[in-house]
Short mmCIF file of C-alpha atoms in Angstrom, two decimals:
data_model
loop_
_atom_site.label_atom_id
_atom_site.label_comp_id
_atom_site.label_asym_id
_atom_site.label_seq_id
_atom_site.Cartn_x
_atom_site.Cartn_y
_atom_site.Cartn_z
CA MET A 13 10.08 -7.14 46.63
CA ILE A 14 10.01 -7.91 42.94
CA ASP A 15 12.75 -10.24 41.89
CA GLN A 16 14.52 -8.08 39.27
CA GLN A 17 16.76 -10.90 38.18
CA LYS A 18 13.76 -13.08 37.43
CA LEU A 19 11.98 -10.31 35.51
CA TYR A 20 15.10 -9.84 33.43
CA TYR A 21 15.19 -13.52 32.52
CA ILE A 22 11.52 -13.49 31.59
CA TRP A 23 12.18 -10.50 29.31
CA ILE A 24 15.16 -12.24 27.71
CA TYR A 25 12.90 -15.20 27.01
CA LEU A 26 9.96 -13.18 25.70
CA GLN A 27 11.89 -10.84 23.42
CA ALA A 28 13.22 -13.84 21.51
CA GLU A 29 9.69 -15.07 20.75
CA PRO A 30 7.19 -13.72 18.16
CA LEU A 31 4.38 -13.51 20.75
CA PHE A 32 5.64 -10.32 22.36
CA TRP A 33 6.23 -8.45 19.08
CA LEU A 34 2.93 -9.56 17.60
CA THR A 35 1.09 -8.34 20.70
CA LEU A 36 3.00 -5.06 20.63
CA THR A 37 2.16 -4.50 16.94
CA ILE A 38 -1.54 -5.27 17.33
CA SER A 39 -1.92 -3.27 20.54
CA SER A 40 -0.22 -0.24 18.94
CA TYR A 41 -2.61 -0.52 16.02
CA LEU A 42 -5.64 -0.78 18.31
CA ILE A 43 -4.49 2.31 20.25
CA ALA A 44 -3.78 4.23 17.03
CA ASP A 45 -7.13 3.19 15.54
CA PHE A 46 -8.91 4.23 18.75
CA ILE A 47 -7.28 7.69 18.65
CA TYR A 48 -8.11 7.98 14.93
CA ARG A 49 -11.77 7.14 15.54
CA LYS A 50 -12.00 9.42 18.60
CA SER A 51 -10.64 12.25 16.44
CA ASN A 52 -13.52 11.66 13.99
CA LEU A 53 -11.17 10.11 11.41
CA PHE A 54 -8.91 13.16 11.33
CA PRO A 55 -6.59 12.38 8.37
CA LEU A 56 -3.36 13.58 10.00
CA LEU A 57 -3.85 10.96 12.72
CA ASN A 58 -3.49 8.20 10.12
CA PRO A 59 -3.48 4.87 12.00
CA VAL A 60 -0.53 3.48 10.02
CA ALA A 61 1.66 6.51 10.77
CA LEU A 62 0.55 6.66 14.39
CA SER A 63 1.15 3.00 15.19
CA VAL A 64 4.47 2.96 13.33
CA LEU A 65 5.62 5.89 15.46
CA LEU A 66 4.40 4.17 18.62
CA VAL A 67 6.26 0.92 17.91
CA SER A 68 9.38 2.77 16.75
CA LEU A 69 9.42 4.87 19.93
CA ILE A 70 9.29 1.73 22.04
CA LEU A 71 12.04 0.01 20.05
CA ILE A 72 14.28 3.06 20.20
CA SER A 73 13.75 3.75 23.90
CA PHE A 74 14.45 0.12 24.84
CA ASN A 75 17.31 -0.10 22.38
CA ILE A 76 15.91 -3.04 20.44
CA GLN A 77 17.23 -4.02 17.02
CA TYR A 78 14.71 -3.75 14.16
CA GLU A 79 15.66 -7.26 13.00
CA ARG A 80 14.67 -8.66 16.39
CA TYR A 81 11.28 -6.92 16.16
CA PHE A 82 10.67 -7.92 12.55
CA ASP A 83 11.47 -11.55 13.28
CA GLY A 84 8.30 -11.60 15.37
CA ALA A 85 6.18 -9.10 13.42
CA LYS A 86 6.85 -10.88 10.11
CA PHE A 87 3.73 -12.97 10.63
CA ILE A 88 1.65 -9.82 10.26
CA HIS A 89 3.83 -8.70 7.37
CA PHE A 90 3.16 -12.04 5.66
CA LEU A 91 -0.57 -11.25 5.47
CA LEU A 92 0.12 -8.41 3.00
CA GLY A 93 0.37 -11.01 0.22
CA PRO A 94 -2.97 -12.73 0.89
CA ALA A 95 -4.60 -9.31 1.45
CA THR A 96 -3.42 -8.23 -2.02
CA VAL A 97 -4.96 -11.36 -3.56
CA ALA A 98 -8.14 -10.74 -1.55
CA LEU A 99 -8.54 -7.36 -3.29
CA ALA A 100 -9.87 -9.43 -6.23
CA ILE A 101 -13.16 -9.88 -4.38
CA PRO A 102 -14.23 -6.22 -3.94
CA ILE A 103 -13.01 -5.51 -7.50
CA TYR A 104 -15.08 -8.45 -8.79
CA ARG A 105 -18.18 -7.22 -6.98
CA LYS A 106 -17.90 -3.75 -8.56
CA TRP A 107 -16.75 -5.04 -11.94
CA ASP A 108 -19.66 -3.54 -13.92
CA LEU A 109 -18.93 -0.10 -12.46
CA ILE A 110 -15.29 -0.43 -13.49
CA VAL A 111 -16.07 -1.63 -17.03
CA SER A 112 -18.58 1.15 -17.64
CA ASN A 113 -15.93 3.71 -16.63
CA SER A 114 -12.99 2.02 -18.32
CA LYS A 115 -12.28 5.01 -20.56
CA ALA A 116 -12.06 7.40 -17.60
CA ILE A 117 -9.85 4.92 -15.78
CA LEU A 118 -7.43 4.42 -18.65
CA ILE A 119 -7.02 8.13 -19.38
CA SER A 120 -6.55 9.11 -15.70
CA LEU A 121 -4.22 6.16 -15.24
CA THR A 122 -1.92 7.14 -18.11
CA LEU A 123 -1.86 10.84 -17.25
CA GLY A 124 -1.51 10.28 -13.50
CA SER A 125 1.23 7.64 -13.69
CA PHE A 126 3.26 9.63 -16.16
CA PHE A 127 2.85 12.82 -14.16
CA ALA A 128 3.94 11.08 -10.91
CA ILE A 129 7.26 10.14 -12.52
CA PHE A 130 7.70 13.46 -14.31
CA ILE A 131 7.05 15.66 -11.26
CA THR A 132 9.35 13.53 -9.12
CA TYR A 133 12.10 14.00 -11.69
CA VAL A 134 11.58 17.76 -11.99
CA LEU A 135 11.48 18.29 -8.22
CA SER A 136 14.57 16.10 -7.72
CA LEU A 137 16.48 18.28 -10.18
CA GLN A 138 15.32 21.38 -8.30
CA PHE A 139 16.80 19.98 -5.10
CA LYS A 140 19.98 18.94 -6.95
CA LEU A 141 19.79 15.32 -5.78
CA GLN A 142 22.40 12.81 -6.99
CA GLU A 143 21.50 10.48 -9.84
CA GLU A 144 21.35 7.36 -7.67
CA LEU A 145 18.85 9.02 -5.34
CA ILE A 146 16.72 10.26 -8.27
CA PHE A 147 16.56 6.71 -9.65
CA SER A 148 15.48 5.48 -6.21
CA LEU A 149 12.74 8.14 -6.10
CA LEU A 150 11.20 7.74 -9.58
CA PRO A 151 9.04 4.61 -9.00
CA ARG A 152 7.88 5.78 -5.54
CA SER A 153 4.11 5.95 -6.15
CA VAL A 154 3.59 2.23 -6.78
CA THR A 155 3.42 -0.64 -4.30
CA ALA A 156 6.78 -1.37 -2.63
CA PRO A 157 7.65 -4.71 -4.28
CA ILE A 158 7.11 -3.27 -7.79
CA ALA A 159 8.88 -0.01 -6.91
CA MET A 160 11.90 -1.90 -5.56
CA GLY A 161 12.06 -4.05 -8.69
CA ILE A 162 11.98 -0.99 -10.97
CA SER A 163 14.57 0.77 -8.81
CA GLU A 164 16.93 -2.16 -9.17
CA ILE A 165 16.55 -2.28 -12.95
CA ILE A 166 17.20 1.45 -13.49
CA GLY A 167 20.14 1.68 -11.08
CA GLY A 168 18.55 3.01 -7.90
CA ILE A 169 18.95 1.58 -4.39
CA PRO A 170 16.01 -0.77 -3.66
CA SER A 171 16.11 -0.38 0.14
CA LEU A 172 16.01 3.42 -0.22
CA THR A 173 13.10 3.03 -2.64
CA ALA A 174 11.27 0.95 -0.03
CA ILE A 175 11.63 3.76 2.50
CA ILE A 176 10.60 6.44 -0.01
CA THR A 177 7.61 4.38 -1.16
CA LEU A 178 6.32 3.88 2.37
CA ILE A 179 6.62 7.60 3.13
CA THR A 180 4.75 8.36 -0.12
CA GLY A 181 1.93 6.07 1.02
CA VAL A 182 1.60 7.72 4.41
CA VAL A 183 1.77 11.24 2.89
CA GLY A 184 -0.97 10.43 0.37
CA ALA A 185 -3.19 8.70 2.92
CA SER A 186 -2.92 11.46 5.51
CA LEU A 187 -2.81 14.61 3.33
CA GLY A 188 -4.78 13.50 0.25
CA VAL A 189 -8.16 14.42 1.65
CA PHE A 190 -7.07 18.06 2.10
CA VAL A 191 -6.16 18.27 -1.60
CA PHE A 192 -9.47 16.68 -2.64
CA ASP A 193 -11.48 19.02 -0.39
CA LEU A 194 -9.55 22.03 -1.68
CA MET A 195 -10.38 21.01 -5.24
CA LYS A 196 -13.98 20.24 -4.25
CA LEU A 197 -13.89 16.72 -5.71
CA LYS A 198 -17.29 15.15 -5.04
CA LYS A 199 -16.98 11.66 -6.51
CA MET A 200 -15.62 9.10 -4.06
CA GLU A 201 -14.50 6.97 -7.03
CA ALA A 202 -12.24 9.80 -8.27
CA ARG A 203 -10.77 10.34 -4.80
CA GLY A 204 -10.17 6.63 -4.33
CA PHE A 205 -8.63 6.06 -7.74
CA SER A 206 -6.28 8.97 -7.26
CA LEU A 207 -5.23 7.69 -3.80
CA GLY A 208 -4.51 4.19 -5.08
CA LEU A 209 -2.56 5.49 -8.07
CA ALA A 210 -0.42 8.00 -6.15
CA SER A 211 0.02 6.26 -2.82
CA HIS A 212 -0.54 2.51 -3.44
CA GLY A 213 -1.56 0.19 -0.59
CA ILE A 214 -1.55 2.69 2.26
CA GLY A 215 -3.68 5.05 0.17
CA THR A 216 -5.96 2.13 -0.71
CA ALA A 217 -6.28 1.19 2.97
CA ARG A 218 -7.34 4.75 3.75
CA ALA A 219 -9.86 4.80 0.86
CA MET A 220 -11.35 1.44 1.93
CA SER A 221 -11.89 2.69 5.46
CA ARG A 222 -13.96 5.62 4.16
CA ASP A 223 -16.09 4.34 1.27
CA LYS A 224 -16.57 1.03 -0.53
CA ASN A 225 -16.52 2.44 -4.06
CA ALA A 226 -13.51 4.60 -3.20
CA GLY A 227 -11.75 1.49 -1.91
CA VAL A 228 -12.45 -0.53 -5.05
CA PHE A 229 -11.28 2.26 -7.35
CA ALA A 230 -8.19 2.69 -5.18
CA ALA A 231 -7.37 -1.01 -5.56
CA VAL A 232 -7.84 -0.76 -9.34
CA GLY A 233 -5.69 2.39 -9.48
CA MET A 234 -2.96 0.78 -7.40
CA GLY A 235 -2.84 -2.39 -9.49
CA LEU A 236 -2.93 -0.68 -12.87
CA SER A 237 -0.42 2.04 -11.95
CA GLY A 238 1.93 -0.72 -10.76
CA LEU A 239 1.72 -2.34 -14.19
CA ILE A 240 2.04 0.82 -16.28
CA THR A 241 4.75 2.42 -14.10
CA SER A 242 7.04 -0.57 -14.51
CA ILE A 243 6.80 0.03 -18.27
CA ILE A 244 6.97 3.86 -18.25
CA VAL A 245 9.91 4.45 -15.89
CA PRO A 246 12.55 2.70 -18.04
CA LEU A 247 11.11 4.41 -21.17
CA PHE A 248 11.14 7.79 -19.43
CA LEU A 249 14.81 7.37 -18.56
CA LYS A 250 15.64 6.43 -22.15
CA ILE A 251 14.09 9.69 -23.33
CA ILE A 252 15.78 11.81 -20.64
CA PHE A 253 19.31 10.38 -20.87
CA MET B 6 -13.36 -20.16 6.50
CA LEU B 7 -10.56 -22.65 5.90
CA ASN B 8 -11.74 -23.08 2.29
CA SER B 9 -11.46 -19.38 1.57
CA ILE B 10 -8.04 -19.11 3.24
CA PHE B 11 -6.98 -22.02 1.05
CA ILE B 12 -8.30 -20.35 -2.13
CA ILE B 13 -6.51 -17.08 -1.35
CA LEU B 14 -3.21 -18.78 -0.46
CA LEU B 15 -3.43 -21.03 -3.52
CA PHE B 16 -3.82 -18.06 -5.86
CA GLN B 17 -0.95 -16.25 -4.15
CA LEU B 18 1.20 -19.36 -4.52
CA MET B 19 0.36 -19.55 -8.23
CA GLY B 20 1.18 -15.87 -8.59
CA GLU B 21 4.53 -16.23 -6.83
CA PHE B 22 5.38 -19.28 -8.95
CA ILE B 23 4.61 -17.52 -12.23
CA GLN B 24 6.48 -14.40 -11.13
CA LYS B 25 9.64 -16.43 -10.43
CA PHE B 26 9.21 -18.69 -13.46
CA PHE B 27 8.90 -15.87 -16.00
CA ASP B 28 10.95 -13.39 -13.97
CA PHE B 29 8.15 -10.78 -14.12
CA SER B 30 8.63 -7.38 -12.51
CA ILE B 31 5.03 -7.57 -11.21
CA PRO B 32 4.88 -9.03 -7.66
CA GLY B 33 3.42 -12.51 -7.19
CA PRO B 34 0.42 -11.43 -5.07
CA VAL B 35 -0.66 -8.94 -7.80
CA ILE B 36 -0.51 -11.77 -10.37
CA GLY B 37 -2.56 -13.85 -7.92
CA LEU B 38 -5.12 -11.01 -7.70
CA ILE B 39 -5.43 -10.87 -11.51
CA PHE B 40 -5.83 -14.67 -11.65
CA LEU B 41 -8.47 -14.85 -8.95
CA LEU B 42 -10.40 -11.97 -10.54
CA SER B 43 -10.25 -13.64 -13.97
CA VAL B 44 -11.45 -16.98 -12.59
CA LEU B 45 -14.36 -15.29 -10.76
CA LEU B 46 -15.35 -13.38 -13.91
CA ILE B 47 -15.16 -16.52 -16.07
CA ILE B 48 -17.31 -18.50 -13.61
CA LYS B 49 -19.84 -15.66 -13.61
CA LYS B 50 -19.93 -15.66 -17.41
CA ILE B 51 -20.56 -19.42 -17.58
CA ASN B 52 -23.02 -19.55 -14.73
CA LYS B 53 -25.07 -16.36 -14.90
CA LYS B 54 -27.63 -17.24 -12.24
CA HIS B 55 -25.30 -17.73 -9.30
CA GLU B 56 -22.62 -15.62 -7.76
CA ALA B 57 -19.19 -16.98 -8.63
CA PHE B 58 -18.16 -17.48 -5.00
CA ASP B 59 -19.60 -18.62 -1.74
CA THR B 60 -20.29 -15.95 0.83
CA ASN B 61 -17.48 -17.31 3.01
CA LEU B 62 -14.90 -16.08 0.54
CA VAL B 63 -16.43 -12.61 0.63
CA ILE B 64 -16.50 -12.56 4.42
CA SER B 65 -12.90 -13.77 4.75
CA ALA B 66 -11.63 -11.33 2.13
CA GLU B 67 -13.44 -8.38 3.64
CA ASN B 68 -12.29 -9.32 7.14
CA LEU B 69 -8.70 -9.43 6.01
CA LEU B 70 -9.01 -6.16 4.08
CA SER B 71 -10.52 -4.35 7.05
CA TYR B 72 -7.14 -4.75 8.78
CA LEU B 73 -5.14 -3.60 5.77
CA PRO B 74 -3.48 -0.67 7.63
CA LEU B 75 -2.23 -3.04 10.37
CA LEU B 76 -0.29 -5.06 7.80
CA PHE B 77 1.92 -2.10 6.89
CA ILE B 78 3.23 -1.56 10.43
CA PRO B 79 6.21 -4.01 10.41
CA VAL B 80 7.67 -2.47 7.24
CA GLY B 81 6.75 1.02 8.38
CA VAL B 82 8.74 0.57 11.58
CA GLY B 83 11.70 -0.49 9.42
CA VAL B 84 11.43 2.82 7.58
CA VAL B 85 11.65 4.84 10.80
CA MET B 86 14.57 2.74 12.06
CA HIS B 87 16.44 3.16 8.75
CA LEU B 88 15.74 6.85 8.07
CA SER B 89 19.44 7.53 8.62
CA LEU B 90 20.09 5.91 5.20
CA LEU B 91 18.83 9.15 3.64
CA GLU B 92 21.48 11.10 5.56
CA GLU B 93 21.77 14.77 4.63
CA ASN B 94 19.18 14.35 1.85
CA LEU B 95 16.32 13.64 4.25
CA VAL B 96 14.68 17.07 4.01
CA SER B 97 14.95 17.40 0.22
CA VAL B 98 13.65 13.87 -0.28
CA LEU B 99 10.72 14.54 2.05
CA LEU B 100 9.88 17.73 0.13
CA VAL B 101 10.03 15.90 -3.22
CA ILE B 102 7.72 13.21 -1.83
CA VAL B 103 5.20 15.61 -0.27
CA PHE B 104 4.91 18.00 -3.23
CA GLY B 105 5.14 15.22 -5.81
CA THR B 106 2.42 13.17 -4.14
CA LEU B 107 0.03 16.06 -3.53
CA LEU B 108 0.33 17.32 -7.12
CA THR B 109 -0.17 13.79 -8.51
CA LEU B 110 -3.24 13.31 -6.30
CA ALA B 111 -4.65 16.65 -7.47
CA LEU B 112 -4.13 15.99 -11.18
CA THR B 113 -5.37 12.38 -11.15
CA GLY B 114 -8.37 13.19 -8.96
CA TYR B 115 -9.34 16.14 -11.17
CA VAL B 116 -9.10 14.23 -14.46
CA MET B 117 -11.00 11.28 -13.01
CA GLU B 118 -13.75 13.49 -11.55
CA LYS B 119 -14.28 15.12 -14.95
CA LEU B 120 -14.32 11.85 -16.91
CA LEU B 121 -16.41 9.59 -14.64
CA LYS B 122 -19.99 9.08 -15.74
CA ASP B 123 -22.44 10.48 -13.20
CA ASN B 124 -25.37 8.12 -13.69
CA ASN B 125 -24.07 4.77 -12.42
CA LEU B 126 -22.07 5.80 -9.37
CA ASN B 127 -23.02 5.25 -5.74
CA ASP B 128 -25.00 2.07 -6.28
#
């Protein structure tokens, strides 16, 4: 017979340590990535979305607090910072390509970033959302830390913005390719740039997994749209209100 | 390996410091990215014959970046666990996000495709 009491004590011990949550996070990712590859990189089976669902299902079914999970998984979360810095290397290696297309980049960047804010505002009005929620939605296409900062400045709710931003990333990464195929876009650089601009890091991760040039342009699009959006959003609100 | 981890962490640390010091709205790691890129480009300009970095830095960076999706899981789980914050607005917010994102992707991708030069891509 298995000693249930003993198993319970082992569980109590393990769930208080990072080891268990780190292993759970990585194993969910490996499973999700395996399914994604088996499906021939089918975009709707985006590994981020899939593994997030997997971990969430486990947490919910075992009634585990998110804070408990994050306390362990924060070591993986920490690596987001260094990974962002590391994006300098692929950008550096493709620098000539970026410089020779700087005009295209600047024009697409300005149009795209402005349009992202504008369309979010128009759609929010259509759905008659309250002001506070609209403010939380406006900066949603840029990377979460920037979006949360903007949200705070303009009177949104930063934690809501974090949620909205993450969903934007997953939507762009998993549905973007259908839009690009529909529009018959052939240049990987255009697809990548657009993904980075409209769906930040998660879009960039998707672009990197498909094509090196797409990945680099995604990283450039993400970085630049972060900069320009933090300037445009407050200006946009000044014009509107 | 340890050298390249050190370089990346050092630039992130500088970025975080500058962000806090000047109270920038740009996150520290993005400032670190801009710094590291600038330093690499300056080294390349001074020393044209050699690459600005050792191959270890490239390998470490590319290793880390190949797991980029994994790094979003902890926050992503938080989103699922806190979806209730959106309350009765969940569906409208989701629709705004889906349509807004797809239209932005379409416009940006289209403009970029038209403006990119053909000759120097895919090298």
